[in-house]
């Protein structure tokens, strides 16, 4: 796992026990799952809009926000970035069509 992801995961985990007035992430955790999901939806929409505009810097910025809030969700659910990386490794070498067929969707 990248050092950046690992460091960020550690910070996000530590924020679970922080005073909501002390950090943005602690406040988001205190608001619960629906607030985290809403934020991911907002960031996903902003990422799509940046891509439609074709602005490379905005795409990077908004994707970083989307990834960040997805990592907040993972931590909230007791998961780690490595869990997602393991799933991506599992899929490596499978065609997307084959992977979908295995899921029965």
PDB file of C-alpha atoms in Angstrom:
ATOM      1  CA  UNK A   1       0.000   0.000   0.000  1.00  0.00           C
ATOM      2  CA  UNK A   2       1.256   3.474  -0.725  1.00  0.00           C
ATOM      3  CA  UNK A   3       2.711   5.374   2.190  1.00  0.00           C
ATOM      4  CA  UNK A   4       0.204   8.167   1.598  1.00  0.00           C
ATOM      5  CA  UNK A   5      -2.774   5.821   1.894  1.00  0.00           C
ATOM      6  CA  UNK A   6      -1.330   4.166   4.963  1.00  0.00           C
ATOM      7  CA  UNK A   7      -0.627   7.476   6.707  1.00  0.00           C
ATOM      8  CA  UNK A   8      -4.051   8.826   5.821  1.00  0.00           C
ATOM      9  CA  UNK A   9      -5.753   5.639   7.050  1.00  0.00           C
ATOM     10  CA  UNK A  10      -3.951   6.004  10.388  1.00  0.00           C
ATOM     11  CA  UNK A  11      -5.076   9.627  10.740  1.00  0.00           C
ATOM     12  CA  UNK A  12      -8.659   8.757   9.828  1.00  0.00           C
ATOM     13  CA  UNK A  13      -8.672   5.966  12.382  1.00  0.00           C
ATOM     14  CA  UNK A  14      -7.357   8.317  15.079  1.00  0.00           C
ATOM     15  CA  UNK A  15     -10.056  10.871  14.265  1.00  0.00           C
ATOM     16  CA  UNK A  16     -12.764   8.359  15.237  1.00  0.00           C
ATOM     17  CA  UNK A  17     -12.075   9.154  18.884  1.00  0.00           C
ATOM     18  CA  UNK A  18     -11.484  12.877  18.445  1.00  0.00           C
ATOM     19  CA  UNK A  19     -13.763  15.660  19.598  1.00  0.00           C
ATOM     20  CA  UNK A  20     -16.072  16.616  16.703  1.00  0.00           C
ATOM     21  CA  UNK A  21     -15.093  20.252  17.228  1.00  0.00           C
ATOM     22  CA  UNK A  22     -11.416  19.391  16.734  1.00  0.00           C
ATOM     23  CA  UNK A  23     -11.444  18.195  13.114  1.00  0.00           C
ATOM     24  CA  UNK A  24     -13.532  18.004   9.962  1.00  0.00           C
ATOM     25  CA  UNK A  25     -13.287  14.195   9.889  1.00  0.00           C
ATOM     26  CA  UNK A  26     -14.269  13.816  13.549  1.00  0.00           C
ATOM     27  CA  UNK A  27     -17.287  16.009  12.867  1.00  0.00           C
ATOM     28  CA  UNK A  28     -18.195  13.933   9.814  1.00  0.00           C
ATOM     29  CA  UNK A  29     -17.926  10.708  11.839  1.00  0.00           C
ATOM     30  CA  UNK A  30     -20.143  12.213  14.549  1.00  0.00           C
ATOM     31  CA  UNK A  31     -22.841  12.958  11.967  1.00  0.00           C
ATOM     32  CA  UNK A  32     -22.936   9.287  10.969  1.00  0.00           C
ATOM     33  CA  UNK A  33     -23.093   7.165   7.874  1.00  0.00           C
ATOM     34  CA  UNK A  34     -25.701   9.195   5.991  1.00  0.00           C
ATOM     35  CA  UNK A  35     -23.563  12.350   6.193  1.00  0.00           C
ATOM     36  CA  UNK A  36     -20.520  10.448   4.923  1.00  0.00           C
ATOM     37  CA  UNK A  37     -22.517   8.931   2.053  1.00  0.00           C
ATOM     38  CA  UNK A  38     -23.949  12.332   1.140  1.00  0.00           C
ATOM     39  CA  UNK A  39     -20.434  13.750   0.989  1.00  0.00           C
ATOM     40  CA  UNK A  40     -19.276  10.910  -1.270  1.00  0.00           C
ATOM     41  CA  UNK A  41     -22.226  11.591  -3.572  1.00  0.00           C
ATOM     42  CA  UNK A  42     -21.341  15.282  -3.738  1.00  0.00           C
ATOM     43  CA  UNK A  43     -17.701  14.534  -4.458  1.00  0.00           C
ATOM     44  CA  UNK A  44     -18.596  11.966  -7.132  1.00  0.00           C
ATOM     45  CA  UNK A  45     -20.803  14.534  -8.852  1.00  0.00           C
ATOM     46  CA  UNK A  46     -18.061  17.164  -8.697  1.00  0.00           C
ATOM     47  CA  UNK A  47     -15.600  14.646 -10.167  1.00  0.00           C
ATOM     48  CA  UNK A  48     -17.969  13.922 -13.053  1.00  0.00           C
ATOM     49  CA  UNK A  49     -18.458  17.640 -13.691  1.00  0.00           C
ATOM     50  CA  UNK A  50     -14.695  18.258 -13.680  1.00  0.00           C
ATOM     51  CA  UNK A  51     -14.225  15.437 -16.178  1.00  0.00           C
ATOM     52  CA  UNK A  52     -16.970  16.831 -18.412  1.00  0.00           C
ATOM     53  CA  UNK A  53     -15.176  20.202 -18.326  1.00  0.00           C
ATOM     54  CA  UNK A  54     -11.923  18.480 -19.302  1.00  0.00           C
ATOM     55  CA  UNK A  55      -9.942  20.424 -16.701  1.00  0.00           C
ATOM     56  CA  UNK A  56      -7.095  18.105 -15.682  1.00  0.00           C
ATOM     57  CA  UNK A  57      -6.270  19.953 -12.462  1.00  0.00           C
ATOM     58  CA  UNK A  58      -9.917  19.995 -11.392  1.00  0.00           C
ATOM     59  CA  UNK A  59     -10.226  16.295 -12.183  1.00  0.00           C
ATOM     60  CA  UNK A  60      -7.242  15.548  -9.945  1.00  0.00           C
ATOM     61  CA  UNK A  61      -8.517  17.831  -7.172  1.00  0.00           C
ATOM     62  CA  UNK A  62     -12.050  16.411  -7.199  1.00  0.00           C
ATOM     63  CA  UNK A  63     -10.835  12.818  -7.473  1.00  0.00           C
ATOM     64  CA  UNK A  64      -8.642  13.418  -4.424  1.00  0.00           C
ATOM     65  CA  UNK A  65     -11.736  14.639  -2.546  1.00  0.00           C
ATOM     66  CA  UNK A  66     -13.696  11.592  -3.697  1.00  0.00           C
ATOM     67  CA  UNK A  67     -10.947   9.195  -2.647  1.00  0.00           C
ATOM     68  CA  UNK A  68     -10.547  10.981   0.682  1.00  0.00           C
ATOM     69  CA  UNK A  69     -14.230  10.714   1.538  1.00  0.00           C
ATOM     70  CA  UNK A  70     -14.280   7.085   0.365  1.00  0.00           C
ATOM     71  CA  UNK A  71     -11.434   6.423   2.809  1.00  0.00           C
ATOM     72  CA  UNK A  72     -13.492   8.090   5.547  1.00  0.00           C
ATOM     73  CA  UNK A  73     -16.308   5.664   4.703  1.00  0.00           C
ATOM     74  CA  UNK A  74     -13.964   2.683   4.831  1.00  0.00           C
ATOM     75  CA  UNK A  75     -12.650   3.711   8.244  1.00  0.00           C
ATOM     76  CA  UNK A  76     -16.179   4.350   9.511  1.00  0.00           C
ATOM     77  CA  UNK A  77     -17.126   0.819   8.458  1.00  0.00           C
ATOM     78  CA  UNK A  78     -14.039  -0.733  10.061  1.00  0.00           C
ATOM     79  CA  UNK A  79     -12.327  -1.337   6.730  1.00  0.00           C
ATOM     80  CA  UNK A  80      -8.904  -0.332   5.487  1.00  0.00           C
ATOM     81  CA  UNK A  81      -7.579   0.813   2.110  1.00  0.00           C
ATOM     82  CA  UNK A  82      -5.711  -2.494   1.909  1.00  0.00           C
ATOM     83  CA  UNK A  83      -9.078  -4.290   1.794  1.00  0.00           C
ATOM     84  CA  UNK A  84      -9.904  -2.461  -1.440  1.00  0.00           C
ATOM     85  CA  UNK A  85      -6.405  -2.970  -2.830  1.00  0.00           C
ATOM     86  CA  UNK A  86      -6.728  -6.692  -2.108  1.00  0.00           C
ATOM     87  CA  UNK A  87      -9.997  -6.773  -4.035  1.00  0.00           C
ATOM     88  CA  UNK A  88      -8.378  -4.958  -6.966  1.00  0.00           C
ATOM     89  CA  UNK A  89      -5.517  -7.489  -6.878  1.00  0.00           C
ATOM     90  CA  UNK A  90      -8.061 -10.307  -6.908  1.00  0.00           C
ATOM     91  CA  UNK A  91      -9.639  -8.833 -10.036  1.00  0.00           C
ATOM     92  CA  UNK A  92      -6.331  -8.204 -11.794  1.00  0.00           C
ATOM     93  CA  UNK A  93      -6.139 -10.227 -14.974  1.00  0.00           C
ATOM     94  CA  UNK A  94      -9.897 -10.788 -15.139  1.00  0.00           C
ATOM     95  CA  UNK A  95     -11.819  -9.096 -17.855  1.00  0.00           C
ATOM     96  CA  UNK A  96     -14.530  -6.794 -16.582  1.00  0.00           C
ATOM     97  CA  UNK A  97     -17.129  -8.954 -18.281  1.00  0.00           C
ATOM     98  CA  UNK A  98     -15.788 -12.104 -16.628  1.00  0.00           C
ATOM     99  CA  UNK A  99     -15.723 -10.432 -13.211  1.00  0.00           C
ATOM    100  CA  UNK A 100     -19.322  -9.250 -13.605  1.00  0.00           C
ATOM    101  CA  UNK A 101     -20.424 -12.719 -14.671  1.00  0.00           C
ATOM    102  CA  UNK A 102     -18.845 -14.200 -11.530  1.00  0.00           C
ATOM    103  CA  UNK A 103     -20.935 -11.834  -9.422  1.00  0.00           C
ATOM    104  CA  UNK A 104     -24.072 -12.897 -11.269  1.00  0.00           C
ATOM    105  CA  UNK A 105     -25.004  -9.355 -12.316  1.00  0.00           C
TER     106      UNK A 105
END
